PDB file of C-alpha atoms in Angstrom:
ATOM      1  CA  MET A1109     -31.635  78.416 -46.787  1.00  0.00           C
ATOM      2  CA  LEU A1110     -34.489  75.920 -46.588  1.00  0.00           C
ATOM      3  CA  GLN A1111     -32.476  73.547 -48.749  1.00  0.00           C
ATOM      4  CA  GLN A1112     -29.590  73.650 -46.295  1.00  0.00           C
ATOM      5  CA  LYS A1113     -31.977  72.894 -43.383  1.00  0.00           C
ATOM      6  CA  ASP A1114     -33.464  69.957 -45.292  1.00  0.00           C
ATOM      7  CA  ASP A1115     -29.991  68.576 -45.981  1.00  0.00           C
ATOM      8  CA  LEU A1116     -29.048  68.990 -42.316  1.00  0.00           C
ATOM      9  CA  LEU A1117     -32.223  67.234 -41.184  1.00  0.00           C
ATOM     10  CA  ARG A1118     -31.556  64.434 -43.666  1.00  0.00           C
ATOM     11  CA  VAL A1119     -27.999  63.984 -42.265  1.00  0.00           C
ATOM     12  CA  ARG A1120     -29.330  64.033 -38.717  1.00  0.00           C
ATOM     13  CA  ALA A1121     -31.964  61.439 -39.607  1.00  0.00           C
ATOM     14  CA  GLU A1122     -29.321  59.162 -41.148  1.00  0.00           C
ATOM     15  CA  GLN A1123     -27.178  59.557 -38.016  1.00  0.00           C
ATOM     16  CA  PHE A1124     -30.142  58.661 -35.802  1.00  0.00           C
ATOM     17  CA  GLU A1125     -30.822  55.589 -37.955  1.00  0.00           C
ATOM     18  CA  GLN A1126     -27.175  54.536 -37.592  1.00  0.00           C
ATOM     19  CA  LYS A1127     -27.381  55.076 -33.827  1.00  0.00           C
ATOM     20  CA  ASP A1128     -30.615  53.062 -33.671  1.00  0.00           C
ATOM     21  CA  ALA A1129     -28.935  50.247 -35.639  1.00  0.00           C
ATOM     22  CA  GLU A1130     -25.932  50.369 -33.251  1.00  0.00           C
ATOM     23  CA  ILE A1131     -28.284  50.270 -30.249  1.00  0.00           C
ATOM     24  CA  ASP A1132     -30.099  47.269 -31.725  1.00  0.00           C
ATOM     25  CA  ARG A1133     -26.759  45.534 -32.309  1.00  0.00           C
ATOM     26  CA  LEU A1134     -25.643  46.259 -28.727  1.00  0.00           C
ATOM     27  CA  ASN A1135     -28.990  45.035 -27.364  1.00  0.00           C
ATOM     28  CA  ALA A1136     -28.563  41.823 -29.328  1.00  0.00           C
ATOM     29  CA  GLU A1137     -25.025  41.428 -27.951  1.00  0.00           C
ATOM     30  CA  ILE A1138     -26.310  42.053 -24.414  1.00  0.00           C
ATOM     31  CA  ASN A1139     -29.010  39.417 -24.900  1.00  0.00           C
ATOM     32  CA  ARG A1140     -26.388  36.977 -26.180  1.00  0.00           C
ATOM     33  CA  LEU A1141     -24.127  37.658 -23.198  1.00  0.00           C
ATOM     34  CA  ASN A1142     -27.045  37.262 -20.795  1.00  0.00           C
ATOM     35  CA  ALA A1143     -27.855  33.927 -22.380  1.00  0.00           C
ATOM     36  CA  GLU A1144     -24.193  32.878 -22.005  1.00  0.00           C
ATOM     37  CA  ILE A1145     -24.206  33.985 -18.362  1.00  0.00           C
ATOM     38  CA  ASN A1146     -27.361  31.953 -17.734  1.00  0.00           C
ATOM     39  CA  ARG A1147     -25.777  28.934 -19.426  1.00  0.00           C
ATOM     40  CA  LEU A1148     -22.624  29.237 -17.311  1.00  0.00           C
ATOM     41  CA  ALA A1149     -24.698  29.713 -14.153  1.00  0.00           C
ATOM     42  CA  SER A1150     -26.597  26.556 -15.025  1.00  0.00           C
ATOM     43  CA  LEU A1151     -23.314  24.688 -15.556  1.00  0.00           C
ATOM     44  CA  LEU A1152     -22.028  26.008 -12.217  1.00  0.00           C
ATOM     45  CA  ASP A1153     -25.173  24.777 -10.483  1.00  0.00           C
ATOM     46  CA  HIS A1154     -24.713  21.358 -12.093  1.00  0.00           C
ATOM     47  CA  SER A1155     -21.049  21.339 -11.080  1.00  0.00           C
ATOM     48  CA  ARG A1156     -21.933  22.227  -7.495  1.00  0.00           C
ATOM     49  CA  ALA A1157     -24.533  19.495  -7.470  1.00  0.00           C
ATOM     50  CA  GLY A1158     -21.964  17.047  -8.854  1.00  0.00           C
ATOM     51  CA  PHE A1159     -19.402  18.138  -6.276  1.00  0.00           C
ATOM     52  CA  ASP A1160     -21.936  17.723  -3.480  1.00  0.00           C
ATOM     53  CA  ALA A1161     -22.774  14.276  -4.840  1.00  0.00           C
ATOM     54  CA  LEU A1162     -19.085  13.343  -4.916  1.00  0.00           C
ATOM     55  CA  ARG A1163     -18.638  14.573  -1.350  1.00  0.00           C
ATOM     56  CA  ALA A1164     -21.663  12.558  -0.251  1.00  0.00           C
ATOM     57  CA  SER A1165     -20.229   9.521  -2.073  1.00  0.00           C
ATOM     58  CA  GLU A1166     -16.890  10.040  -0.320  1.00  0.00           C
ATOM     59  CA  HIS A1167     -18.590  10.128   3.091  1.00  0.00           C
ATOM     60  CA  TYR A1168     -20.624   7.056   2.179  1.00  0.00           C
ATOM     61  CA  LEU A1169     -17.562   5.130   0.980  1.00  0.00           C
ATOM     62  CA  ARG A1170     -15.618   6.199   4.076  1.00  0.00           C
ATOM     63  CA  SER A1171     -18.445   4.919   6.289  1.00  0.00           C
ATOM     64  CA  LEU A1172     -18.430   1.626   4.342  1.00  0.00           C
ATOM     65  CA  LEU A1173     -14.658   1.416   4.814  1.00  0.00           C
ATOM     66  CA  ASP A1174     -15.014   2.005   8.546  1.00  0.00           C
ATOM     67  CA  GLN A1175     -17.699  -0.684   8.709  1.00  0.00           C
ATOM     68  CA  ALA A1176     -15.493  -3.078   6.739  1.00  0.00           C
ATOM     69  CA  ARG A1177     -12.587  -2.406   9.092  1.00  0.00           C
ATOM     70  CA  ALA A1178     -14.809  -3.002  12.109  1.00  0.00           C
ATOM     71  CA  ILE A1179     -16.146  -6.247  10.621  1.00  0.00           C
ATOM     72  CA  SER A1180     -12.622  -7.358   9.706  1.00  0.00           C
ATOM     73  CA  GLU A1181     -11.442  -6.665  13.246  1.00  0.00           C
ATOM     74  CA  ILE A1182     -14.351  -8.634  14.725  1.00  0.00           C
ATOM     75  CA  ARG A1183     -13.713 -11.555  12.372  1.00  0.00           C
ATOM     76  CA  TYR A1184     -10.012 -11.510  13.160  1.00  0.00           C
ATOM     77  CA  ARG A1185     -10.720 -11.598  16.889  1.00  0.00           C
ATOM     78  CA  ARG A1186     -13.145 -14.484  16.424  1.00  0.00           C
ATOM     79  CA  ILE A1187     -10.787 -16.601  14.345  1.00  0.00           C
ATOM     80  CA  ARG A1188      -7.668 -15.767  16.380  1.00  0.00           C
ATOM     81  CA  PRO A1189      -8.191 -18.751  18.753  1.00  0.00           C
ATOM     82  CA  VAL A1190      -8.763 -20.981  15.708  1.00  0.00           C
ATOM     83  CA  ARG A1191      -5.508 -19.760  14.150  1.00  0.00           C
ATOM     84  CA  ARG A1192      -3.648 -20.430  17.380  1.00  0.00           C
ATOM     85  CA  GLY A1193      -5.158 -23.882  17.579  1.00  0.00           C
ATOM     86  CA  LEU A1194      -4.144 -24.665  14.017  1.00  0.00           C
ATOM     87  CA  ARG A1195      -0.668 -23.344  14.737  1.00  0.00           C
ATOM     88  CA  LEU A1196      -0.352 -25.663  17.731  1.00  0.00           C
ATOM     89  CA  LEU A1197      -1.566 -28.610  15.663  1.00  0.00           C
ATOM     90  CA  GLN A1198       0.998 -27.774  12.985  1.00  0.00           C
ATOM     91  CA  MET A1199       3.704 -27.540  15.632  1.00  0.00           C
ATOM     92  CA  VAL A1200       2.776 -31.017  16.885  1.00  0.00           C
ATOM     93  CA  ALA A1201       2.415 -32.552  13.423  1.00  0.00           C
ATOM     94  CA  PHE A1202       5.447 -30.869  11.811  1.00  0.00           C
ATOM     95  CA  PRO A1203       7.660 -29.690  14.680  1.00  0.00           C
ATOM     96  CA  ARG A1204      10.861 -29.148  12.692  1.00  0.00           C
ATOM     97  CA  ARG A1205       9.195 -27.292   9.840  1.00  0.00           C
ATOM     98  CA  GLU A1206       7.101 -25.073  12.106  1.00  0.00           C
ATOM     99  CA  TRP A1207      10.000 -24.322  14.422  1.00  0.00           C
ATOM    100  CA  THR A1208      12.054 -23.203  11.416  1.00  0.00           C
ATOM    101  CA  TYR A1209       9.223 -20.944  10.325  1.00  0.00           C
ATOM    102  CA  TYR A1210       8.868 -19.551  13.853  1.00  0.00           C
ATOM    103  CA  SER A1211      12.583 -18.654  13.881  1.00  0.00           C
ATOM    104  CA  PHE A1212      12.261 -17.076  10.432  1.00  0.00           C
ATOM    105  CA  GLU A1213       9.202 -15.048  11.492  1.00  0.00           C
ATOM    106  CA  HIS A1214      11.025 -13.857  14.610  1.00  0.00           C
ATOM    107  CA  LEU A1215      14.011 -12.639  12.573  1.00  0.00           C
ATOM    108  CA  VAL A1216      11.879 -10.960   9.916  1.00  0.00           C
ATOM    109  CA  ARG A1217       9.802  -9.031  12.448  1.00  0.00           C
ATOM    110  CA  LYS A1218      12.988  -7.494  13.862  1.00  0.00           C
ATOM    111  CA  SER A1219      14.115  -6.438  10.387  1.00  0.00           C
ATOM    112  CA  SER A1220      12.551  -4.441   7.574  1.00  0.00           C
ATOM    113  CA  PHE A1221      13.273  -6.945   4.816  1.00  0.00           C
ATOM    114  CA  PHE A1222       9.689  -8.117   4.397  1.00  0.00           C
ATOM    115  CA  ASP A1223       7.222  -5.518   3.124  1.00  0.00           C
ATOM    116  CA  ALA A1224       3.701  -6.932   3.083  1.00  0.00           C
ATOM    117  CA  ASN A1225       2.350  -4.089   0.912  1.00  0.00           C
ATOM    118  CA  TYR A1226       5.132  -4.558  -1.648  1.00  0.00           C
ATOM    119  CA  TYR A1227       4.742  -8.355  -1.649  1.00  0.00           C
ATOM    120  CA  LEU A1228       0.992  -8.130  -2.148  1.00  0.00           C
ATOM    121  CA  GLY A1229       1.364  -5.430  -4.817  1.00  0.00           C
ATOM    122  CA  GLN A1230       3.791  -7.606  -6.791  1.00  0.00           C
ATOM    123  CA  ASN A1231       1.660 -10.711  -6.253  1.00  0.00           C
ATOM    124  CA  PRO A1232      -2.043  -9.758  -6.326  1.00  0.00           C
ATOM    125  CA  ASP A1233      -3.022 -13.415  -6.518  1.00  0.00           C
ATOM    126  CA  LEU A1234      -2.229 -13.797  -2.805  1.00  0.00           C
ATOM    127  CA  VAL A1235      -4.384 -13.060   0.221  1.00  0.00           C
ATOM    128  CA  SER A1236      -3.858  -9.757   2.040  1.00  0.00           C
ATOM    129  CA  ASN A1237      -3.227 -11.074   5.563  1.00  0.00           C
ATOM    130  CA  THR A1238       0.321 -10.171   6.608  1.00  0.00           C
ATOM    131  CA  ILE A1239       0.938 -13.441   8.462  1.00  0.00           C
ATOM    132  CA  GLU A1240      -0.245 -15.520   5.512  1.00  0.00           C
ATOM    133  CA  LEU A1241       1.901 -13.466   3.124  1.00  0.00           C
ATOM    134  CA  LEU A1242       4.980 -14.054   5.237  1.00  0.00           C
ATOM    135  CA  ARG A1243       4.165 -17.751   5.530  1.00  0.00           C
ATOM    136  CA  HIS A1244       3.645 -17.961   1.773  1.00  0.00           C
ATOM    137  CA  PHE A1245       7.033 -16.392   1.089  1.00  0.00           C
ATOM    138  CA  HIS A1246       8.813 -18.653   3.569  1.00  0.00           C
ATOM    139  CA  PHE A1247       7.471 -21.917   2.185  1.00  0.00           C
ATOM    140  CA  TRP A1248       6.725 -21.179  -1.474  1.00  0.00           C
ATOM    141  CA  GLY A1249       7.295 -17.577  -2.578  1.00  0.00           C
ATOM    142  CA  TRP A1250      11.101 -17.590  -2.696  1.00  0.00           C
ATOM    143  CA  LYS A1251      11.071 -20.838  -4.691  1.00  0.00           C
ATOM    144  CA  GLU A1252       8.899 -19.070  -7.271  1.00  0.00           C
ATOM    145  CA  GLY A1253      11.359 -16.154  -7.457  1.00  0.00           C
ATOM    146  CA  ARG A1254       9.145 -13.663  -5.600  1.00  0.00           C
ATOM    147  CA  ASN A1255      11.015 -10.921  -3.739  1.00  0.00           C
ATOM    148  CA  PRO A1256       9.965 -10.050  -0.168  1.00  0.00           C
ATOM    149  CA  SER A1257      10.683  -6.321  -0.573  1.00  0.00           C
ATOM    150  CA  GLN A1258      12.725  -3.838  -2.565  1.00  0.00           C
ATOM    151  CA  ARG A1259      15.604  -4.467  -0.172  1.00  0.00           C
ATOM    152  CA  PHE A1260      16.170  -8.108  -1.079  1.00  0.00           C
ATOM    153  CA  ASP A1261      16.585  -9.834  -4.456  1.00  0.00           C
ATOM    154  CA  VAL A1262      16.000 -13.596  -4.153  1.00  0.00           C
ATOM    155  CA  GLN A1263      17.439 -14.487  -7.544  1.00  0.00           C
ATOM    156  CA  PHE A1264      20.574 -12.368  -7.073  1.00  0.00           C
ATOM    157  CA  TYR A1265      21.250 -13.779  -3.615  1.00  0.00           C
ATOM    158  CA  LEU A1266      20.931 -17.377  -4.808  1.00  0.00           C
ATOM    159  CA  GLU A1267      23.175 -16.688  -7.818  1.00  0.00           C
ATOM    160  CA  GLN A1268      25.822 -15.185  -5.548  1.00  0.00           C
ATOM    161  CA  SER A1269      25.425 -17.940  -2.949  1.00  0.00           C
ATOM    162  CA  PRO A1270      25.354 -21.361  -4.627  1.00  0.00           C
ATOM    163  CA  ASP A1271      25.798 -23.002  -1.204  1.00  0.00           C
ATOM    164  CA  VAL A1272      22.442 -21.544  -0.116  1.00  0.00           C
ATOM    165  CA  ARG A1273      20.798 -22.753  -3.323  1.00  0.00           C
ATOM    166  CA  GLN A1274      22.133 -26.263  -2.761  1.00  0.00           C
ATOM    167  CA  SER A1275      21.011 -26.315   0.866  1.00  0.00           C
ATOM    168  CA  GLY A1276      17.402 -25.508  -0.055  1.00  0.00           C
ATOM    169  CA  MET A1277      17.255 -22.903   2.715  1.00  0.00           C
ATOM    170  CA  ASN A1278      15.085 -19.814   2.365  1.00  0.00           C
ATOM    171  CA  PRO A1279      17.573 -17.161   1.094  1.00  0.00           C
ATOM    172  CA  LEU A1280      16.153 -14.354   3.227  1.00  0.00           C
ATOM    173  CA  PHE A1281      16.300 -16.589   6.308  1.00  0.00           C
ATOM    174  CA  HIS A1282      19.923 -17.399   5.496  1.00  0.00           C
ATOM    175  CA  TYR A1283      20.773 -13.728   4.979  1.00  0.00           C
ATOM    176  CA  LEU A1284      19.204 -12.610   8.263  1.00  0.00           C
ATOM    177  CA  LYS A1285      20.763 -15.472  10.208  1.00  0.00           C
ATOM    178  CA  PHE A1286      24.197 -15.745   8.587  1.00  0.00           C
ATOM    179  CA  GLY A1287      24.576 -13.640   5.434  1.00  0.00           C
ATOM    180  CA  GLN A1288      24.659 -10.213   7.083  1.00  0.00           C
ATOM    181  CA  THR A1289      27.547 -11.115   9.369  1.00  0.00           C
ATOM    182  CA  GLU A1290      29.345 -12.833   6.473  1.00  0.00           C
ATOM    183  CA  GLY A1291      29.147  -9.650   4.383  1.00  0.00           C
ATOM    184  CA  ARG A1292      26.903 -11.071   1.656  1.00  0.00           C
ATOM    185  CA  MET A1293      24.933  -8.530  -0.365  1.00  0.00           C
ATOM    186  CA  PRO A1294      21.112  -8.700  -0.598  1.00  0.00           C
ATOM    187  CA  LEU A1295      20.929  -6.608  -3.773  1.00  0.00           C
ATOM    188  CA  PRO A1296      22.858  -6.277  -7.055  1.00  0.00           C
ATOM    189  CA  PRO A1297      24.859  -3.122  -7.824  1.00  0.00           C
ATOM    190  CA  THR A1298      22.858  -0.091  -8.903  1.00  0.00           C
ATOM    191  CA  ARG A1299      23.198   1.531 -12.335  1.00  0.00           C
ATOM    192  CA  ARG A1300      26.038   3.695 -11.036  1.00  0.00           C
ATOM    193  CA  ASP A1301      27.841   0.510 -10.050  1.00  0.00           C
ATOM    194  CA  GLU A1302      27.410   1.456  -6.395  1.00  0.00           C
ATOM    195  CA  ARG A1303      25.785  -0.674  -3.757  1.00  0.00           C
ATOM    196  CA  ILE A1304      22.758   0.539  -1.856  1.00  0.00           C
ATOM    197  CA  VAL A1305      23.687   1.495   1.687  1.00  0.00           C
ATOM    198  CA  LEU A1306      21.636  -0.505   4.181  1.00  0.00           C
ATOM    199  CA  LEU A1307      21.609   0.339   7.844  1.00  0.00           C
ATOM    200  CA  PRO A1308      22.123  -2.598  10.213  1.00  0.00           C
ATOM    201  CA  ASP A1309      18.905  -4.125  11.456  1.00  0.00           C
ATOM    202  CA  ILE A1310      17.558  -3.563  14.938  1.00  0.00           C
ATOM    203  CA  LYS A1311      18.810  -6.129  17.412  1.00  0.00           C
ATOM    204  CA  ASP A1312      16.536  -7.625  20.088  1.00  0.00           C
ATOM    205  CA  GLY A1313      13.931  -4.889  19.726  1.00  0.00           C
ATOM    206  CA  HIS A1314      16.337  -2.231  21.047  1.00  0.00           C
ATOM    207  CA  TYR A1315      15.812   1.212  19.532  1.00  0.00           C
ATOM    208  CA  ASP A1316      18.634   3.717  19.998  1.00  0.00           C
ATOM    209  CA  ARG A1317      17.467   7.275  20.513  1.00  0.00           C
ATOM    210  CA  ILE A1318      17.638   9.420  17.355  1.00  0.00           C
ATOM    211  CA  VAL A1319      18.363  13.126  17.821  1.00  0.00           C
ATOM    212  CA  PHE A1320      17.811  15.638  15.018  1.00  0.00           C
ATOM    213  CA  ASP A1321      19.605  18.973  15.380  1.00  0.00           C
ATOM    214  CA  ALA A1322      17.593  22.176  15.213  1.00  0.00           C
ATOM    215  CA  CYS A1323      18.210  24.427  12.213  1.00  0.00           C
ATOM    216  CA  SER A1324      20.816  27.094  12.921  1.00  0.00           C
ATOM    217  CA  ASN A1325      18.951  29.669  10.818  1.00  0.00           C
ATOM    218  CA  GLY A1326      15.777  29.514  12.880  1.00  0.00           C
ATOM    219  CA  GLU A1327      12.616  29.775  10.846  1.00  0.00           C
ATOM    220  CA  ASN A1328      14.296  29.498   7.425  1.00  0.00           C
ATOM    221  CA  VAL A1329      13.623  25.826   6.786  1.00  0.00           C
ATOM    222  CA  ASP A1330      14.766  24.543   3.390  1.00  0.00           C
ATOM    223  CA  VAL A1331      12.577  21.448   3.185  1.00  0.00           C
ATOM    224  CA  SER A1332       9.877  19.812   5.261  1.00  0.00           C
ATOM    225  CA  ILE A1333      10.080  16.006   5.114  1.00  0.00           C
ATOM    226  CA  ILE A1334       6.673  14.465   5.835  1.00  0.00           C
ATOM    227  CA  ILE A1335       6.498  10.755   6.673  1.00  0.00           C
ATOM    228  CA  PRO A1336       2.897   9.453   6.718  1.00  0.00           C
ATOM    229  CA  ALA A1337       2.676   6.429   8.994  1.00  0.00           C
ATOM    230  CA  TYR A1338       0.085   3.993  10.243  1.00  0.00           C
ATOM    231  CA  ASN A1339       1.729   1.410  12.509  1.00  0.00           C
ATOM    232  CA  GLN A1340       4.769  -0.448  11.032  1.00  0.00           C
ATOM    233  CA  TRP A1341       6.989   1.284  13.582  1.00  0.00           C
ATOM    234  CA  SER A1342      10.167  -0.526  12.535  1.00  0.00           C
ATOM    235  CA  TYR A1343       9.837   0.926   9.013  1.00  0.00           C
ATOM    236  CA  THR A1344       9.322   4.447  10.346  1.00  0.00           C
ATOM    237  CA  TYR A1345      12.257   4.101  12.738  1.00  0.00           C
ATOM    238  CA  ASN A1346      14.598   2.876   9.995  1.00  0.00           C
ATOM    239  CA  CYS A1347      13.424   5.693   7.719  1.00  0.00           C
ATOM    240  CA  LEU A1348      14.247   8.260  10.408  1.00  0.00           C
ATOM    241  CA  ARG A1349      17.619   6.595  11.022  1.00  0.00           C
ATOM    242  CA  SER A1350      18.508   6.841   7.352  1.00  0.00           C
ATOM    243  CA  ILE A1351      17.487  10.519   7.181  1.00  0.00           C
ATOM    244  CA  ARG A1352      19.626  11.279  10.217  1.00  0.00           C
ATOM    245  CA  ALA A1353      22.575   9.329   8.819  1.00  0.00           C
ATOM    246  CA  PHE A1354      22.630  10.590   5.249  1.00  0.00           C
ATOM    247  CA  THR A1355      21.183  14.131   5.252  1.00  0.00           C
ATOM    248  CA  PRO A1356      23.948  16.741   4.711  1.00  0.00           C
ATOM    249  CA  PRO A1357      24.240  19.200   7.634  1.00  0.00           C
ATOM    250  CA  SER A1358      24.159  22.083   5.142  1.00  0.00           C
ATOM    251  CA  ILE A1359      20.469  21.374   4.454  1.00  0.00           C
ATOM    252  CA  CYS A1360      18.075  22.764   7.040  1.00  0.00           C
ATOM    253  CA  CYS A1361      15.118  20.381   7.185  1.00  0.00           C
ATOM    254  CA  GLU A1362      12.278  19.678   9.549  1.00  0.00           C
ATOM    255  CA  ILE A1363      10.923  16.162   9.975  1.00  0.00           C
ATOM    256  CA  ILE A1364       7.180  15.648  10.381  1.00  0.00           C
ATOM    257  CA  VAL A1365       5.787  12.211  11.225  1.00  0.00           C
ATOM    258  CA  ALA A1366       2.109  12.176  10.228  1.00  0.00           C
ATOM    259  CA  ASP A1367       0.697   9.549  12.581  1.00  0.00           C
ATOM    260  CA  ASP A1368      -2.712   8.329  11.388  1.00  0.00           C
ATOM    261  CA  CYS A1369      -3.793   7.118  14.844  1.00  0.00           C
ATOM    262  CA  SER A1370      -1.271   4.270  15.075  1.00  0.00           C
ATOM    263  CA  THR A1371      -1.579   1.685  17.828  1.00  0.00           C
ATOM    264  CA  ASP A1372       2.056   0.515  17.997  1.00  0.00           C
ATOM    265  CA  GLU A1373       5.252   2.298  19.143  1.00  0.00           C
ATOM    266  CA  THR A1374       4.577   5.078  16.607  1.00  0.00           C
ATOM    267  CA  LYS A1375       2.238   6.752  19.095  1.00  0.00           C
ATOM    268  CA  GLU A1376       5.171   6.961  21.557  1.00  0.00           C
ATOM    269  CA  LEU A1377       7.509   8.582  19.037  1.00  0.00           C
ATOM    270  CA  ALA A1378       8.904  11.064  21.574  1.00  0.00           C
ATOM    271  CA  ASN A1379      10.394   8.170  23.571  1.00  0.00           C
ATOM    272  CA  PHE A1380      12.642   7.232  20.643  1.00  0.00           C
ATOM    273  CA  VAL A1381      13.198  10.377  18.565  1.00  0.00           C
ATOM    274  CA  GLU A1382      14.041  13.975  19.462  1.00  0.00           C
ATOM    275  CA  GLY A1383      13.706  17.027  17.218  1.00  0.00           C
ATOM    276  CA  VAL A1384      10.817  15.645  15.146  1.00  0.00           C
ATOM    277  CA  LEU A1385       7.311  17.105  14.878  1.00  0.00           C
ATOM    278  CA  HIS A1386       4.815  14.368  15.723  1.00  0.00           C
ATOM    279  CA  VAL A1387       1.425  15.189  14.162  1.00  0.00           C
ATOM    280  CA  ARG A1388      -1.005  12.581  15.496  1.00  0.00           C
ATOM    281  CA  ASN A1389      -4.605  12.299  14.330  1.00  0.00           C
ATOM    282  CA  SER A1390      -7.317  11.587  16.890  1.00  0.00           C
ATOM    283  CA  ALA A1391      -8.885   9.123  14.435  1.00  0.00           C
ATOM    284  CA  ASN A1392      -7.783   7.220  11.344  1.00  0.00           C
ATOM    285  CA  VAL A1393      -8.507   9.578   8.425  1.00  0.00           C
ATOM    286  CA  GLY A1394      -6.775   7.780   5.554  1.00  0.00           C
ATOM    287  CA  PHE A1395      -3.601   8.430   3.601  1.00  0.00           C
ATOM    288  CA  LEU A1396      -4.564  11.589   1.659  1.00  0.00           C
ATOM    289  CA  HIS A1397      -6.165  13.451   4.579  1.00  0.00           C
ATOM    290  CA  ASN A1398      -3.253  12.423   6.782  1.00  0.00           C
ATOM    291  CA  CYS A1399      -0.750  13.906   4.298  1.00  0.00           C
ATOM    292  CA  ASN A1400      -2.754  17.107   3.811  1.00  0.00           C
ATOM    293  CA  GLY A1401      -3.125  17.641   7.551  1.00  0.00           C
ATOM    294  CA  ALA A1402       0.619  17.306   8.103  1.00  0.00           C
ATOM    295  CA  ALA A1403       1.400  19.572   5.141  1.00  0.00           C
ATOM    296  CA  LYS A1404      -0.496  22.403   6.874  1.00  0.00           C
ATOM    297  CA  LYS A1405       2.065  22.226   9.698  1.00  0.00           C
ATOM    298  CA  ALA A1406       5.083  22.397   7.371  1.00  0.00           C
ATOM    299  CA  ARG A1407       7.356  25.473   7.445  1.00  0.00           C
ATOM    300  CA  GLY A1408       9.804  24.579   4.680  1.00  0.00           C
ATOM    301  CA  ARG A1409      10.179  26.225   1.279  1.00  0.00           C
ATOM    302  CA  TYR A1410       9.701  22.763  -0.203  1.00  0.00           C
ATOM    303  CA  ILE A1411       7.746  19.728   0.979  1.00  0.00           C
ATOM    304  CA  LEU A1412       9.022  16.181   0.460  1.00  0.00           C
ATOM    305  CA  PHE A1413       6.751  13.214   1.157  1.00  0.00           C
ATOM    306  CA  LEU A1414       8.464   9.932   2.041  1.00  0.00           C
ATOM    307  CA  ASN A1415       6.788   6.570   2.547  1.00  0.00           C
ATOM    308  CA  ASN A1416       7.779   5.222   5.931  1.00  0.00           C
ATOM    309  CA  ASP A1417       9.488   2.183   4.332  1.00  0.00           C
ATOM    310  CA  THR A1418      11.920   4.493   2.497  1.00  0.00           C
ATOM    311  CA  GLN A1419      15.606   4.391   3.385  1.00  0.00           C
ATOM    312  CA  VAL A1420      17.511   7.496   2.320  1.00  0.00           C
ATOM    313  CA  GLN A1421      20.803   6.844   0.565  1.00  0.00           C
ATOM    314  CA  LYS A1422      24.041   8.797   0.333  1.00  0.00           C
TER     315      LYS A1422
END
C-alpha cells in the first residue's frame, strides 16, 4: 500500500516538473514576444517620426514653391516692359522676320499644335518660358527636327511636302496657314494603318457650346473621366470636344474638370460646356492634390484620368 502511494507521489512529482518546465518555456516565449512587440513599437515610433518629417518637408517644399512662383511672377512683371521694348526694336530692325513670327504666334495660339510642356520635355536644353520656346521652334527648332507637340511631325510633313522644304517656310506655319485646307496630314499613319482623327482648330477664338447628355440610368455611372487643368483653356476645350465627339452613347460617363485655380477661360467653364462637373480649387494645390480632390467627387465604377492636352480618338 505504501509502495503504491510512493509510486503515485513520484508520478505526480514528475508531472509537476513537466508542468514547471512547460511554464518556464511559455514564460520564455512570452518574454520573447514582449521583446518583439517592443521592437515593433519602436519601429512604429520611428516610422511615425519619419512620416511627420516627410510631411514637414512637403510643407516646407510647398512654401518654397509658392515663394518661387511669387518671385517668378514679380520678375516677369518687372521685365515685361523690357521684353516689349526689345520686341519693338526687333520689329523696327527686322520688320519682315518679326511680322512673320507675329503671324505664326497668332495662328499657334488659336490652335493646340504647340505644347510647351511636351517641347520642353523633349528638349531639356531649352529655357522654360513658353514665349521663348515658341520663338525657338519658329526660328530654329523645326530646322533641327524638333517636333512642337505629339500632334505634328516636322520630318514627316517635310517629306510629304517637298514644296514646303524648298520654300524654307516653317512647316507648322505652313500647315496652319495652308496645309489644313489643302488636306495635308500632320502625322504619319498609326500602326493600324489608320490616321489619327484631329478635330478642326478653333477659328477666331470662337468656342461653340459643348453639351454632354445626362446618363439615362441615373446614378449608375460607368466611368468618371477626370481632367486636371491649370489654365491652357484651348487644350481643355479640345479635350472635351473630342470626348463628346468620340465617346459611344452606350457608355454612361461623367466628366469632371479639376480646375486648380486657373486664371483663364477655364474658370468660366459653365459658359462653354454643359453637363460637366466643374471642381474648382480656391487655391493652387498642385497636380496630385488636384487629382485626389476631384476623385473624391467621382461617382463612376471606374476612374479615368486624362491630361487636358489629350484628344480622344475613335
